Structure formats: C-alpha cells, structure tokens
Short mmCIF file of C-alpha atoms and ligand atoms in Angstrom, two decimals:
data_model
loop_
_atom_site.label_atom_id
_atom_site.label_comp_id
_atom_site.label_asym_id
_atom_site.label_seq_id
_atom_site.Cartn_x
_atom_site.Cartn_y
_atom_site.Cartn_z
CA MET L 1 148.88 90.98 116.92
CA TRP L 2 151.51 90.67 114.23
CA ASN L 3 153.71 87.86 113.01
CA ILE L 4 157.15 89.34 112.27
CA ARG L 5 159.71 87.37 110.32
CA MET L 6 163.36 88.02 109.49
CA ARG L 7 165.60 86.23 107.03
CA ALA L 8 169.21 87.23 106.34
CA SER L 9 171.28 85.81 103.53
CA LYS L 10 174.37 86.41 101.46
CA ARG L 11 175.00 85.90 97.77
CA THR L 12 178.26 84.41 96.74
CA GLY L 13 179.90 83.52 93.48
CA ILE L 14 182.58 81.27 94.90
CA SER L 15 182.50 77.83 96.54
CA LEU L 16 179.21 76.04 97.10
CA PRO L 17 178.61 75.00 100.71
CA LYS L 18 176.18 72.16 101.28
CA THR L 19 173.56 74.53 102.69
CA ALA L 20 173.56 76.86 99.69
CA THR L 21 170.58 77.01 97.37
CA ARG L 22 170.61 78.18 93.77
CA ASN L 23 168.36 81.14 93.22
CA ARG L 24 168.05 82.96 89.90
CA GLY L 25 171.61 82.08 88.99
CA CYS L 26 173.10 83.22 92.34
CA THR L 27 174.16 81.12 95.25
CA GLU L 28 172.43 82.22 98.41
CA ILE L 29 173.72 81.26 101.84
CA HIS L 30 171.30 81.42 104.73
CA ILE L 31 172.82 83.47 107.59
CA SER L 32 170.07 83.80 110.14
CA GLY L 33 166.33 83.87 110.59
CA ALA L 34 163.83 84.56 113.33
CA GLU L 35 160.13 85.05 113.80
CA GLY L 36 157.54 85.65 116.45
CA ILE L 37 154.05 86.94 117.22
CA TYR L 38 154.10 90.40 118.82
CA GLU L 39 151.75 93.10 120.00
CA GLU L 40 151.45 96.20 117.85
CA GLU L 41 153.22 98.49 120.34
CA ASP L 42 156.32 96.24 120.30
CA ILE L 43 156.79 96.35 116.52
CA GLN L 44 159.45 99.12 116.48
CA LYS L 45 161.52 97.40 119.13
CA VAL L 46 161.29 94.02 117.41
CA LEU L 47 162.23 95.41 113.98
CA ARG L 48 165.32 97.01 115.45
CA ALA L 49 166.27 93.86 117.38
CA TYR L 50 165.82 91.67 114.26
CA ALA L 51 167.90 94.07 112.12
CA ASN L 52 170.70 94.07 114.71
CA ARG L 53 170.55 90.33 114.96
CA ALA L 54 170.73 89.90 111.19
CA LEU L 55 173.85 92.09 111.03
CA SER L 56 175.73 90.52 113.91
CA HIS L 57 175.52 86.78 113.24
CA PRO L 58 178.70 84.70 113.70
CA LYS L 59 178.02 83.07 110.30
CA GLY L 60 178.93 86.37 108.63
CA ARG L 61 177.51 89.59 107.29
CA PRO L 62 174.42 89.29 105.10
CA ASP L 63 173.86 91.39 101.97
CA SER L 64 170.12 90.85 102.02
CA VAL L 65 167.82 91.08 105.03
CA VAL L 66 164.10 90.61 104.52
CA ILE L 67 161.80 91.50 107.39
CA SER L 68 158.10 90.97 106.89
CA MET L 69 155.02 91.61 109.02
CA GLU L 70 151.68 89.93 108.75
CA GLU L 71 148.64 90.70 110.87
CA ILE L 72 147.32 87.64 112.69
CA LYS L 73 143.60 87.38 111.98
CA GLN L 74 142.85 84.12 113.79
CA LYS L 75 142.78 84.25 117.60
CA PRO L 76 146.01 82.54 118.78
CA ARG L 77 145.71 79.26 120.63
CA LYS L 78 147.15 79.55 124.15
CA VAL L 79 149.53 76.87 125.35
CA GLN L 80 151.72 76.29 128.38
CA SER L 81 155.49 76.05 127.89
CA LEU L 82 157.15 72.69 128.44
CA LYS L 83 159.12 72.28 131.66
CA VAL L 84 162.85 72.73 131.09
CA SER L 85 165.70 70.53 132.26
CA THR L 86 169.30 69.84 131.22
CA LEU L 87 170.47 66.27 130.94
CA SER L 88 173.79 65.33 132.44
CA CYS L 89 175.72 64.27 129.32
CA GLY L 90 179.45 64.47 128.59
CA SER L 91 179.99 63.40 124.99
CA PRO L 92 178.28 62.86 121.62
CA PHE L 93 178.73 59.11 122.15
CA GLN L 94 176.86 59.22 125.48
CA ALA L 95 174.28 61.60 123.96
CA ARG L 96 173.29 59.02 121.38
CA THR L 97 172.44 56.45 124.04
CA LEU L 98 170.60 58.97 126.21
CA VAL L 99 168.63 60.49 123.31
CA ARG L 100 167.51 56.97 122.39
CA LYS L 101 166.31 56.38 125.97
CA LEU L 102 164.44 59.70 126.11
CA LEU L 103 162.69 58.96 122.82
CA ILE L 104 161.78 55.44 123.91
CA TYR L 105 160.23 56.91 127.11
CA SER L 106 158.20 59.17 124.79
CA GLY L 107 156.80 56.19 122.88
CA VAL L 108 159.08 56.27 119.82
CA SER L 109 160.27 52.95 118.35
CA ASP L 110 163.89 51.95 117.62
CA THR L 111 163.14 52.00 113.89
CA ALA L 112 161.80 55.54 114.09
CA ILE L 113 164.83 56.64 116.15
CA ASN L 114 167.17 55.21 113.50
CA ALA L 115 165.24 57.07 110.80
CA ALA L 116 165.64 60.29 112.81
CA PHE L 117 169.40 59.84 113.25
CA ALA L 118 169.66 59.31 109.49
CA VAL L 119 168.06 62.76 109.03
CA THR L 120 170.23 64.55 111.60
CA CYS L 121 173.44 62.85 110.40
CA SER L 122 172.83 63.68 106.74
CA ALA L 123 175.14 66.21 105.10
CA ASN L 124 172.09 67.77 103.41
CA VAL L 125 170.73 70.02 106.13
CA MET L 126 167.01 70.73 105.74
CA ARG L 127 165.50 74.19 106.36
CA GLY L 128 162.56 72.62 108.16
CA ALA L 129 161.76 69.44 110.04
CA SER L 130 161.24 65.86 108.99
CA LEU L 131 157.98 64.14 110.04
CA VAL L 132 158.68 60.57 111.13
CA LEU L 133 156.00 58.06 112.14
CA SER L 134 156.74 56.91 115.72
CA GLY L 135 156.28 53.21 114.98
CA SER L 136 157.22 52.40 111.38
CA GLY L 137 159.80 55.18 111.06
CA MET L 138 158.36 56.28 107.71
CA ARG L 139 159.14 59.85 106.63
CA MET L 140 155.98 61.73 105.77
CA GLU L 141 157.01 65.33 104.95
CA PRO L 142 155.95 66.11 101.35
CA ASP L 143 159.18 67.99 100.52
CA LYS L 144 162.10 65.87 101.76
CA GLU L 145 164.66 68.53 100.95
CA ARG L 146 162.97 71.44 102.72
CA GLY L 147 160.92 69.75 105.43
CA VAL L 148 158.10 71.43 107.36
CA ARG L 149 158.70 74.89 108.85
CA VAL L 150 156.96 75.70 112.12
CA SER L 151 155.62 79.23 111.94
CA ARG L 152 153.23 81.65 113.68
CA LEU L 153 154.33 81.18 117.26
CA GLY L 154 155.19 83.50 120.09
CA ILE L 155 155.20 84.17 123.77
CA SER L 156 153.19 86.84 125.56
CA ARG L 157 155.18 89.82 126.83
CA SER L 158 154.61 89.18 130.55
CA VAL L 159 155.37 85.47 130.24
CA ALA L 160 158.54 86.25 128.24
CA ALA L 161 159.79 88.40 131.13
CA LEU L 162 159.02 85.69 133.67
CA LEU L 163 160.72 83.07 131.49
CA SER L 164 163.83 85.26 131.21
CA SER L 165 164.07 85.50 134.97
CA ARG L 166 163.60 81.74 135.47
CA LEU L 167 166.14 80.88 132.77
CA SER L 168 168.61 83.43 134.19
CA ARG L 169 168.83 81.41 137.38
CA GLN L 170 170.11 78.47 135.29
CA GLY L 171 172.38 80.68 133.15
CA LEU L 172 170.15 79.99 130.13
CA ASN L 173 168.59 83.34 129.38
CA ASN L 174 169.33 83.72 125.68
CA SER L 175 167.24 83.88 122.53
CA THR L 176 168.42 80.47 121.27
CA VAL L 177 166.95 78.69 124.29
CA LYS L 178 163.81 80.86 124.48
CA GLU L 179 162.99 80.44 120.79
CA ALA L 180 163.69 76.70 120.79
CA LEU L 181 161.50 76.24 123.89
CA THR L 182 158.70 78.24 122.25
CA LEU L 183 158.91 76.13 119.10
CA ALA L 184 159.09 72.84 121.04
CA SER L 185 156.07 73.88 123.15
CA LYS L 186 154.00 74.61 120.05
CA VAL L 187 155.05 71.32 118.45
CA ALA L 188 154.28 69.33 121.61
CA ALA L 189 150.82 70.94 121.75
CA CYS L 190 149.94 69.13 118.52
CA ARG L 191 147.86 66.11 119.51
CA GLN L 192 149.48 63.87 116.91
CA VAL L 193 153.08 64.62 117.96
CA ARG L 194 154.77 62.18 120.36
CA GLY L 195 158.11 63.91 120.57
CA GLU L 196 160.84 65.91 118.91
CA LEU L 197 164.60 65.67 118.40
CA CYS L 198 166.59 68.81 117.59
CA ILE L 199 170.25 69.32 116.77
CA SER L 200 171.35 72.82 115.74
CA ASP L 201 173.05 73.21 112.37
CA ASP L 202 175.23 75.92 113.89
CA PRO L 203 178.76 74.40 114.06
CA GLU L 204 179.45 76.20 117.36
CA TYR L 205 176.21 75.21 119.10
CA THR L 206 176.54 71.69 120.48
CA THR L 207 173.51 71.49 122.80
CA GLY L 208 170.41 69.93 121.31
CA TYR L 209 167.17 68.72 122.88
CA VAL L 210 164.58 66.00 123.04
CA SER L 211 161.08 67.14 123.94
CA SER L 212 157.69 65.60 124.46
CA LYS L 213 154.51 66.14 126.48
CA LYS L 214 155.80 63.51 128.91
CA LEU L 215 159.41 64.64 129.36
CA GLY L 216 159.14 68.36 128.77
CA TYR L 217 162.06 70.13 127.07
CA VAL L 218 165.20 68.14 127.87
CA ARG L 219 168.41 69.90 126.82
CA VAL L 220 171.19 67.54 125.74
CA PRO L 221 174.71 69.03 125.97
CA HIS L 222 177.41 67.64 123.63
CA ILE L 223 174.81 66.19 121.28
CA LYS L 224 177.34 66.82 118.52
CA LYS L 225 181.05 67.61 118.13
CA LYS L 226 182.08 71.26 117.88
CA GLY L 227 182.63 72.32 114.28
CA GLU L 228 180.07 69.87 112.89
CA LYS L 229 177.79 71.54 110.33
CA LYS L 230 175.13 68.84 110.41
CA GLY L 231 171.88 69.24 112.31
CA GLY L 232 168.16 68.99 111.93
CA ARG L 233 164.79 68.51 113.51
CA VAL L 234 162.48 65.52 113.58
CA PHE L 235 158.87 65.48 114.80
CA PHE L 236 157.64 62.01 115.70
CA LEU L 237 153.99 61.47 114.80
CA GLU L 238 151.28 59.02 115.76
CA GLU L 239 151.19 56.23 113.18
CA ASP L 240 147.67 57.12 111.97
CA SER L 241 148.20 60.91 111.81
CA ASP L 242 146.40 63.03 109.25
CA ILE L 243 149.57 64.57 107.79
CA ASN L 244 147.86 67.57 106.19
CA SER L 245 146.20 68.60 109.42
CA VAL L 246 149.52 68.24 111.33
CA ILE L 247 151.28 70.43 108.74
CA GLY L 248 148.41 72.93 108.82
CA PHE L 249 148.74 73.26 112.59
CA LEU L 250 152.56 73.55 112.56
CA GLU L 251 152.71 76.09 109.74
CA LYS L 252 149.53 78.08 110.07
CA THR L 253 147.83 77.94 113.45
CA PRO L 254 148.93 80.90 115.60
CA VAL L 255 150.08 79.73 119.04
CA ILE L 256 151.09 81.90 121.99
CA ILE L 257 152.77 80.67 125.16
CA ASP L 258 150.72 82.23 127.94
CA SER L 259 151.86 80.24 130.99
CA LEU L 260 155.07 78.62 132.17
CA SER L 261 156.21 75.30 133.59
CA PRO L 262 159.22 75.10 135.94
CA CYS L 263 162.85 75.40 134.81
CA TYR L 264 165.10 72.84 136.50
CA GLY L 265 168.88 72.55 136.54
CA VAL L 266 171.01 69.56 135.49
CA LEU L 267 169.35 66.14 135.96
CA THR L 268 170.58 62.61 135.34
CA ILE L 269 168.74 60.28 132.97
CA ASN L 270 167.39 58.39 135.99
CA GLU L 271 166.06 61.56 137.60
CA ILE L 272 164.31 62.43 134.36
CA ALA L 273 162.88 58.91 134.04
CA ASP L 274 161.59 59.11 137.63
CA SER L 275 159.91 62.45 136.94
CA ILE L 276 157.74 61.13 134.10
CA ASP L 277 154.06 61.47 134.98
CA ARG L 278 152.58 58.04 134.54
N1 LIG M 301 160.55 74.73 111.78
C1 LIG M 301 160.99 73.48 111.58
N2 LIG M 301 162.27 73.14 111.58
C2 LIG M 301 163.16 74.11 111.77
C3 LIG M 301 162.79 75.45 111.99
C4 LIG M 301 161.40 75.75 111.99
N3 LIG M 301 160.94 76.98 112.18
N4 LIG M 301 163.92 76.19 112.16
C5 LIG M 301 164.96 75.33 112.05
N5 LIG M 301 164.50 74.08 111.80
C6 LIG M 301 165.29 72.86 111.64
C7 LIG M 301 166.24 72.89 110.47
O1 LIG M 301 166.34 71.59 109.95
C8 LIG M 301 167.55 73.27 111.10
O2 LIG M 301 168.62 72.70 110.42
C9 LIG M 301 167.44 72.62 112.47
O3 LIG M 301 166.06 72.69 112.80
C10 LIG M 301 168.23 73.33 113.53
O4 LIG M 301 167.88 74.70 113.51
O5 LIG M 301 168.23 74.67 124.95
O6 LIG M 301 169.24 76.73 117.04
O7 LIG M 301 167.99 77.08 114.20
O8 LIG M 301 170.31 75.12 124.44
O9 LIG M 301 170.12 75.64 114.19
C11 LIG M 301 168.54 74.24 120.44
C12 LIG M 301 168.69 74.89 121.76
C13 LIG M 301 168.79 75.26 119.38
C14 LIG M 301 169.01 73.90 122.83
C15 LIG M 301 168.31 74.77 118.09
O10 LIG M 301 168.25 75.16 115.82
C16 LIG M 301 169.19 74.62 124.17
C17 LIG M 301 168.65 75.67 116.96
P1 LIG M 301 168.63 75.74 114.39
MG1 LIG M 302 170.62 77.56 112.85
#
C-alpha cells in the first residue's frame, strides 16, 4: 500500500495573510492538502483526483502542487470508524455551550476546554493540532506554531464505498466529512486520547465536530460564523500521557479504517447524552 500526499500552494509578493509562511524570501499561501493510504492499483485514479482537487479549490489557483508517494512498510493497524451524528445547533453562541457539554461528557475539564478555545479562537492558525492535557489544560505539542500533523491514515476501498452510501442517506457524502471522520477515528484509536475538537479554518465551512470513543463523531453545525478565518484542532490527552509515543502514533503509525459504525441523522444534546455507553 502507498501513502499519497498532496499539497498545493501559491507564492505571492503582496499582502501577508495571517496563514502565510515565509519561505526562501517568498510568501507561500497554503491552498489545499490531502493524503491517504491507497492500494497500488488505485494510484493513477488518486493522482488524478488530487491534481484536480488542487486546481479547483475555492481558496484560489495554486502555482505549486506537490504530490508525493511513499510505500507503507509497516502493516497498517485496523480500526473501526466512529459512529456519526449531527448535533442540533443553531448558532455559534449555542455551539459553545454544547461543545463544552460534549467535552465534559468525554472527561475533559473546564480548564482544558478553555485552553482549547484559546487555540481555536487564536488568529494564528496552526497547520497541525494542539495537544492539551484533559485535566490541567497544559499544552504539550513541542512546536506551538505548527502543532502535530496526523498522517498515514486511510480507509479500505470496500469500506469507503459503504461509507459513501451511508453518508449519502444523510446528505453528507463529501470528501470533507469522509476525511475528517477518518482522521477523528485514527485519533480516537489512540489510547491516550480522550477527545478531539475541530473547527475548520475554511471561512466558508462552518460545521465543526467533537469526537471521542464515548460520543463518536458529533458534527456541530454553526460552530463558527461564516467568513471567519480562524479554526484549529485540539486533541485532549490523558494527564500522564507519554507525549512522544502519542506523537509517534499520530504521525507515523499507519491506520486503515476497515469497518464502520452507524451514521445517524440530527440528534439533540439530550439524545446524544442518553446514547453514551456507560
Ligand atoms: N493533523 C492535525 N491537525 C490538522 C490536520 C492534520 N492532518 N489537518 C488540519 N489540521 C488542523 C489545522 O490546525 C487546521 O487549521 C484545522 O485542523 C482545520 O483543518 O463533518 O476541513 O482542514 O462536516 O480546515 C470538519 C468536518 C472539517 C465536519 C474540518 O479541517 C463535518 C476541516 P481543516
Ligand atoms: Mg482547511
């Protein structure tokens, strides 16, 4: 199997958006990125799909697209996807209260939740995730500007087809949801992770999620206002986590989704609370 990665960017000489990074004297704006683990016979199809995706992103047209392939030597660990639901939520104000409840159900303290909101409300958007201890709220990622990037993850071809058909029934069959669910399922499979909060940095994409082994993947509509460039990801860790082993798993261990959990429709916070396996 192969890990295929795409990264599209654009150089610019003019204004400096917050997300730009200086690189050999140029300013590079990140346009889009994607990655996944694929079987050898799917490589052609994936390369074409990634190239098309790079060239048709709403953020603009890139002038550099790097696609790389790396053979996976280690046998991927097989994990089940998280169950999917969508929380009934009408505004960013309501979202804040509901996200707090979901994280508390997952065993995250108020202090840690505040630390997470500080990350996702910051104007400096990270490329990766922040690692926050679930009790003390301490931030543990070694590079606070970049964060930790989850990599080497995928979904088997047959399970991807089944997931598409289940998500279609809820009107959710798109790559944003499928890729976020895959990432959240890998993250939740890490023993030392209690939960995750994600808010897209795409100004047009206002649905985020809270996920955990307990709750599954809970989509939160209106988690931010349209037009807002802020976003981010936070992984909440057990207080006594071995940070290097967590980072090793997230970045390096190949994980493939090989079985699915159910996909539900819209649920209220009480319905979600009632569904928690105790
Ligand atoms: N590893 C760790 N963190 C990442 C990664 C990664 N591979 N990719 C992105 N991030 C962080 C980074 O801080 C971004 O700013 C933030 O997450 C958001 O990334 O079901 O599209 O790619 O409808 O904008 C949620 C879908 C979509 C909800 C999330 O995230 C739904 C999304 P984005
Ligand atoms: Mg994005």
